[in-house]
Coordinates of C-alpha atoms in Angstrom, one line a residue:
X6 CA 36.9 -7.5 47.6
X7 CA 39.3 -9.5 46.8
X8 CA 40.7 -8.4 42.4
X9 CA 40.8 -12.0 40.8
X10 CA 42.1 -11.9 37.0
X11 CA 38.8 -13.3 35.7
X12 CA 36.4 -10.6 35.1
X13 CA 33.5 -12.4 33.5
X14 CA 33.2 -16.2 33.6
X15 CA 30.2 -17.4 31.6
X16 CA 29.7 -21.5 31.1
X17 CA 27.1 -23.3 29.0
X18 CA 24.7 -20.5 28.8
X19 CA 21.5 -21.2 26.8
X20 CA 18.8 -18.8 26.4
X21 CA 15.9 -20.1 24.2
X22 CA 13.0 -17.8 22.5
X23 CA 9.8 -19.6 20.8
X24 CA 10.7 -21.3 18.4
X25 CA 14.9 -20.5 18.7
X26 CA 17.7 -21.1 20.5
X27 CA 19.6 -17.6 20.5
X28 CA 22.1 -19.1 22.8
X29 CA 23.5 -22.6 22.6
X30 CA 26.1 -23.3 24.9
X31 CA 28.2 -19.9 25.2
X32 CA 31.4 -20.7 27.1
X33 CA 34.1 -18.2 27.6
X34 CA 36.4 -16.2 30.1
X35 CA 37.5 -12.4 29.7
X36 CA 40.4 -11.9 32.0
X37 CA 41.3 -7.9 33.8
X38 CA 42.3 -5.7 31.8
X39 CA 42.0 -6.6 28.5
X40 CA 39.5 -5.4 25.5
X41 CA 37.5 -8.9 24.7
X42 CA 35.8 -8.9 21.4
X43 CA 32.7 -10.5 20.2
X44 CA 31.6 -11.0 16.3
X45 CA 28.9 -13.1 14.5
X46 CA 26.7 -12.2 12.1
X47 CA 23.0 -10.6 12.4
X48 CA 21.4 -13.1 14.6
X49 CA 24.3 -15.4 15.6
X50 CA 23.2 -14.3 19.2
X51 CA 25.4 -11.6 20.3
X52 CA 23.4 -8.9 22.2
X53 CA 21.2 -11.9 24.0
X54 CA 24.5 -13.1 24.8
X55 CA 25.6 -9.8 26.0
X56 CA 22.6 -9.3 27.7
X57 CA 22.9 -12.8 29.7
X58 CA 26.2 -11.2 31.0
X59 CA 25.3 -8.3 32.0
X60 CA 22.1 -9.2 33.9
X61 CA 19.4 -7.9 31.8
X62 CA 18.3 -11.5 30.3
X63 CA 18.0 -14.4 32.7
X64 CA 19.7 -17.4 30.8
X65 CA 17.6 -20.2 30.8
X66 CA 20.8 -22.5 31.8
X67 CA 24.6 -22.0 32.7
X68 CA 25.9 -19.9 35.2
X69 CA 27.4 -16.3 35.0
X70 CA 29.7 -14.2 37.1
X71 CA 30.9 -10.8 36.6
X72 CA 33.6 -9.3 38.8
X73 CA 32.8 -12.7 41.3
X74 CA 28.9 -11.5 41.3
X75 CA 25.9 -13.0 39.8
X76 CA 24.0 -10.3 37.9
X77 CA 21.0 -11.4 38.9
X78 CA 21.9 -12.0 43.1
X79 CA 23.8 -8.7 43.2
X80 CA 22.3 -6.3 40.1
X81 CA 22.8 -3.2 42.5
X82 CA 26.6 -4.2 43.7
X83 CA 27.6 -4.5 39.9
X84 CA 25.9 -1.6 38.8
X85 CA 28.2 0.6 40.9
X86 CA 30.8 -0.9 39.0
X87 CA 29.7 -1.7 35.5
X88 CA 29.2 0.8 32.6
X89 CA 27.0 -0.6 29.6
X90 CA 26.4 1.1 26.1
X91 CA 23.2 -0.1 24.6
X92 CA 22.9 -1.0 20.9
X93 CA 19.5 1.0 21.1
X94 CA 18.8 3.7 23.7
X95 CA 17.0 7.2 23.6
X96 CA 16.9 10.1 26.3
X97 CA 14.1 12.6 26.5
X98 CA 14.4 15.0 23.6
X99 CA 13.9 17.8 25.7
X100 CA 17.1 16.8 28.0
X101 CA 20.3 18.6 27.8
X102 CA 23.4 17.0 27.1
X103 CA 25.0 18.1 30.4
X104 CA 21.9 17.4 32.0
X105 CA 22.0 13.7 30.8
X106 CA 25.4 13.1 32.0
X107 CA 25.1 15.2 35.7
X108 CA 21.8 13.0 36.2
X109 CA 23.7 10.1 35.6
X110 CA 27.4 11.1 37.6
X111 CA 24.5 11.1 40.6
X112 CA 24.2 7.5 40.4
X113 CA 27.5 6.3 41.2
X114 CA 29.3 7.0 44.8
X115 CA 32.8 7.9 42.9
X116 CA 32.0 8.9 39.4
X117 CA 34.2 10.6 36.5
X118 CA 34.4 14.6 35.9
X119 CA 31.4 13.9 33.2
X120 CA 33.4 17.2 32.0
X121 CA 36.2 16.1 31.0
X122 CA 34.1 13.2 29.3
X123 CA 32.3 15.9 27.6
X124 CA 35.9 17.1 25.7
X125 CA 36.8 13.2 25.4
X126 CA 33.9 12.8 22.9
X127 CA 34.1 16.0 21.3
X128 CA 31.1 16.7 22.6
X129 CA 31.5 20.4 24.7
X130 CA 29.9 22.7 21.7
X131 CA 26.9 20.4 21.8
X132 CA 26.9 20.6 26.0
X133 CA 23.7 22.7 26.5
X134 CA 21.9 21.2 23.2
X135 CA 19.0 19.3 23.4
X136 CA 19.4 15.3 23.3
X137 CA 16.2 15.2 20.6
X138 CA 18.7 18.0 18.4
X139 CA 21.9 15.7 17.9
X140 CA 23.0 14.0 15.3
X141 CA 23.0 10.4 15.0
X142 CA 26.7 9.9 16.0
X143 CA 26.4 12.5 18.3
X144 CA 24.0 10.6 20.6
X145 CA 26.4 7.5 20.3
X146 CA 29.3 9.3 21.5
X147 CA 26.8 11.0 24.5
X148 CA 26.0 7.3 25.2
X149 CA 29.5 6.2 25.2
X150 CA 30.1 9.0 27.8
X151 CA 27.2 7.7 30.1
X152 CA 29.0 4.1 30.1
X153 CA 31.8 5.5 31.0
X154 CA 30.2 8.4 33.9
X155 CA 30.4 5.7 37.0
X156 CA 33.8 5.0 36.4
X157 CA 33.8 1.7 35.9
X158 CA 35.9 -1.4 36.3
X159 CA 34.4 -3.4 33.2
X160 CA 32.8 -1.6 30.2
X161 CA 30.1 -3.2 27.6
X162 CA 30.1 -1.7 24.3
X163 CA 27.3 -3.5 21.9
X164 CA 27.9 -1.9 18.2
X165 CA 30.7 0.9 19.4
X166 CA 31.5 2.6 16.6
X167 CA 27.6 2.5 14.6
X168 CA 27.1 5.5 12.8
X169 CA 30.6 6.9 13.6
X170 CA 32.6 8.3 10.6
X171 CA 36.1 7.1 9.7
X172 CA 37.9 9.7 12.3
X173 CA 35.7 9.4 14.9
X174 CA 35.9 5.9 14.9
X175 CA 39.8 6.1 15.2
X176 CA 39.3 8.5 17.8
X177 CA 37.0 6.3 19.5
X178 CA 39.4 3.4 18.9
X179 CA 42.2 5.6 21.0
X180 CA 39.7 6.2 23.7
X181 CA 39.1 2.8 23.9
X182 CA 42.9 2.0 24.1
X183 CA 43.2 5.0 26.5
X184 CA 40.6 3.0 28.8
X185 CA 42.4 -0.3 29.2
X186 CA 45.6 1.9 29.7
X187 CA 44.0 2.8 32.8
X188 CA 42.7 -0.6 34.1
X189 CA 39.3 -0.6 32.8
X190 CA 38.5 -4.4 31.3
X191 CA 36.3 -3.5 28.0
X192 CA 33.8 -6.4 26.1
X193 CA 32.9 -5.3 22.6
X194 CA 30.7 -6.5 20.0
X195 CA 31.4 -5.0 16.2
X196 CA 30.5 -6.0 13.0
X197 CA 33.7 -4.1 12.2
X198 CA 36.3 -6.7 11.5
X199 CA 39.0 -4.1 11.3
X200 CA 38.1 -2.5 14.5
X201 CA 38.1 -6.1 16.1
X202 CA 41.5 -6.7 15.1
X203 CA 42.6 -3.4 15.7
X204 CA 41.4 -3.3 19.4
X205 CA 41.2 -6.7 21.1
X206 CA 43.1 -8.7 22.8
X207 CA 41.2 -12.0 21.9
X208 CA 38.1 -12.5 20.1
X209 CA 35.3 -14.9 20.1
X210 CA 33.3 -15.1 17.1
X211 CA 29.6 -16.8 17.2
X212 CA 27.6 -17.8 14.8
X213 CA 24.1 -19.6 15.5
X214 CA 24.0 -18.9 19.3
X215 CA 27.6 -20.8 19.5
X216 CA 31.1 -19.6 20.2
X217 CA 32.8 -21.5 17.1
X218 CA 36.5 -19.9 17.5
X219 CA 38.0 -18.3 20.2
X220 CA 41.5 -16.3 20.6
X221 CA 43.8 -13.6 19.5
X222 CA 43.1 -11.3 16.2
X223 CA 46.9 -12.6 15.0
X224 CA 45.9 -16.6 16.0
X225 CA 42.8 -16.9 14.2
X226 CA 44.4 -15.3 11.1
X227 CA 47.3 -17.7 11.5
X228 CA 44.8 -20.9 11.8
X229 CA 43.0 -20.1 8.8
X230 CA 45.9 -20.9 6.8
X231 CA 44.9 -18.4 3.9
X232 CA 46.5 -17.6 1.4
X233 CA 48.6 -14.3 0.4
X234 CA 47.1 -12.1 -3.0
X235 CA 48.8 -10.4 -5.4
X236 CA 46.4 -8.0 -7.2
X237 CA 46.7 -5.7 -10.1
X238 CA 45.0 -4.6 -13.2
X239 CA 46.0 -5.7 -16.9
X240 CA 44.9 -4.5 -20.5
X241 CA 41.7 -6.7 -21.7
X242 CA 43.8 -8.3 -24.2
X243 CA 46.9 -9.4 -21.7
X244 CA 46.8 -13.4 -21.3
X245 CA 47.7 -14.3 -17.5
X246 CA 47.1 -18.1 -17.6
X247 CA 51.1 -19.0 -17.4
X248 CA 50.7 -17.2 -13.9
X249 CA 49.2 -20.7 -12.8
X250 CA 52.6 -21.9 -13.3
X251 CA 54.7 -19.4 -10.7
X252 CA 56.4 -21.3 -7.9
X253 CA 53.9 -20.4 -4.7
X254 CA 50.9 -19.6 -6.6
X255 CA 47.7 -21.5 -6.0
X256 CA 45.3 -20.0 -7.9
X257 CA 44.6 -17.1 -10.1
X258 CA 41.2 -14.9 -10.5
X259 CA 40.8 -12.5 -13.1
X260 CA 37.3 -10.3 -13.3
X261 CA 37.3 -8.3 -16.2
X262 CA 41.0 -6.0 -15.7
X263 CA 41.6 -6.8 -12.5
X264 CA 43.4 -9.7 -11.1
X265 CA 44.2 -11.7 -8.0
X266 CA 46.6 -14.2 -7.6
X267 CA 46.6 -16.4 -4.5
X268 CA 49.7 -18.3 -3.0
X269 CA 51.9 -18.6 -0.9
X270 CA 53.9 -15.4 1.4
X271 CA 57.6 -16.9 0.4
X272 CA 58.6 -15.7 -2.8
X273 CA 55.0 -14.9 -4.1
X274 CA 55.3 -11.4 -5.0
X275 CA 58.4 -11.5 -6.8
X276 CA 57.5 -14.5 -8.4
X277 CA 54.7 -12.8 -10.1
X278 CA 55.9 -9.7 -11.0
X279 CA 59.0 -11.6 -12.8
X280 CA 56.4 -13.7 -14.6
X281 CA 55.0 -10.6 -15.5
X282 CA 57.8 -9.1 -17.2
X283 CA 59.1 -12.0 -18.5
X284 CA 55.9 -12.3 -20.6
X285 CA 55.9 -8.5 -21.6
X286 CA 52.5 -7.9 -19.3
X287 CA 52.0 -4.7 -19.0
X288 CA 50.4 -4.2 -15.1
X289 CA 49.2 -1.3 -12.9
X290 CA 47.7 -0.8 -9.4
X291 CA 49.6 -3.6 -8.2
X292 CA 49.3 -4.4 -3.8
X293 CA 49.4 -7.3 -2.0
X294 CA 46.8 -8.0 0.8
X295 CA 47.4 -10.2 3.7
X296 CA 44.7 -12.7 5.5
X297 CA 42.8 -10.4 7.9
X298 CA 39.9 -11.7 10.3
X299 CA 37.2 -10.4 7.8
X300 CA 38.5 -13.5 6.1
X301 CA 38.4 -15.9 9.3
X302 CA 34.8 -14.2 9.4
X303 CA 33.7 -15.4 6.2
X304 CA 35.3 -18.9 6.5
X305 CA 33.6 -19.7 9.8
X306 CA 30.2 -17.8 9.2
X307 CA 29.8 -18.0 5.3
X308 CA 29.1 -15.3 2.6
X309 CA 26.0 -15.5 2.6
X310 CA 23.4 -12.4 3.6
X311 CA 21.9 -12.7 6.8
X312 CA 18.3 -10.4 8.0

């Protein structure tokens, strides 16, 4: 077979349900060898999305192809070289963690030392335990391990990191990176923002079955156009209002002791902390924060709380 730098090509996929359109119109390309991201908010129509690619939903229009297949023409072909991580799964509580992963090595004609996987995920103490005795991160990372048992040339992760703590989510995030290193093309979904832009190479976020910006972490930050902040805390008395007049500054937002000024990069910080002084403010806690994509998030999918 002939390696052609498009690994998935998806165009105008719509899926409907009774009732909703989960999918309306999902274009986009993930090339070899890159981690591809995917974020929306609950019910923007991620996992059917997801699902449509990897041949476990039958989209009700568009076409799909995966590593030049169509999952639904040639599920067996792709299977032998696709790993997939379910955002839900279970095991039999009475299987074995070694168990789970030999069973599954027995699938594939040229599978991974499900071994060294075992060490990969930290997982070798818990080898011979029950599946039903794990914790709840512990079954995520088994599950990551079973994605990754075939050896595969593309990787789905749906929720990676869910129910992770902080370091084994960076450890997760190195594995990932360890993965691409080695050729593997990876599509996420997260509702991590920091993992996103941490990880990917580009990143499509949907919101209401659509694909409504598309590109690089650093790009979408850069087309939002937000503003820099200044924060820091002041005694209850302190007036900040001449703030409003610092060269760069936009805006200023003070909740109780804590304030945040919004402006421009240029200049902004010491412009501030000057106007502080000058004014015999007396400050603490005082960081800047730069536009991240949790804030192209919120632009493009709103604040508000979503079922």
């Amino acid at each position: 077979m002939v390696l052609s730098d498009t690994v998935i090509a998806a165009r105008d996929l719509v899926k409907d349900y009774p009732g909703i359109r989960a999918v309306d119109g999902v274009t986009l390309e993930v090339k070899r060898g890159e981690i591809f991201g995917m974020v929306g908010p609950n019910g923007a129509g991620k996992t059917t999305t997801i699902e449509c690619l990897e041949g476990l939903r039958r989209p009700d229009s568009g076409t799909v192809e995966v590593l030049g297949l169509d999952p639904l023409r040639s599920p067996y072909e792709l299977r032998d070289m696709v790993g997939i991580q379910f955002q839900s799964a279970a095991l039999p509580d009475r299987l074995r963690v070694w168990e789970a992963l030999d069973l599954f090595a027995s699938f594939y004609r040229q599978p991974a030392d499900w071994r060294t996987l075992l060490g990969q995920m930290g997982l070798e103490e818990k080898r011979n335990d029950y599946f039903g005795k794990l914790s709840g991160g512990q079954k995520q990372r088994l599950f990551i391990a079973l994605a990754l048992v075939g050896s595969p040339r593309l990787v789905f992760f749906d929720e990676l990191t869910t129910g992770l703590d902080p370091q084994a989510r960076r450890a997760m995030w190195d594995l990932i990176r360890d993965i691409q290193g080695q050729g593997t093309t990876v599509f996420l979904t997260t509702h991590f923002m920091e993992e996103a832009e941490r990880l990917c190479d580009r990143v499509a976020v949907m919101d209401h079955g659509k694909v409504v910006a598309m590109d690089s972490p650093a790009s979408l930050v850069a087309s939002l156009a937000a503003e820099y902040r200044v924060v820091f805390e002041v005694e209850p008395a302190s007036q900040v209002a001449p703030l409003q007049n610092v060269a760069g500054v936009v805006r200023v937002e003070r909740i109780g002791d804590r304030v945040v000024v919004y402006g421009r990069r240029d200049g902004l910080i010491g412009g501030v902390v000057s106007a502080l002084e000058s004014q015999e403010i007396h400050f603490t806690n005082l960081r800047t924060e730069q536009p991240t994509l949790e804030d192209v998030f919120l632009t493009l999918t709103g604040r508000e709380m979503r079922g």
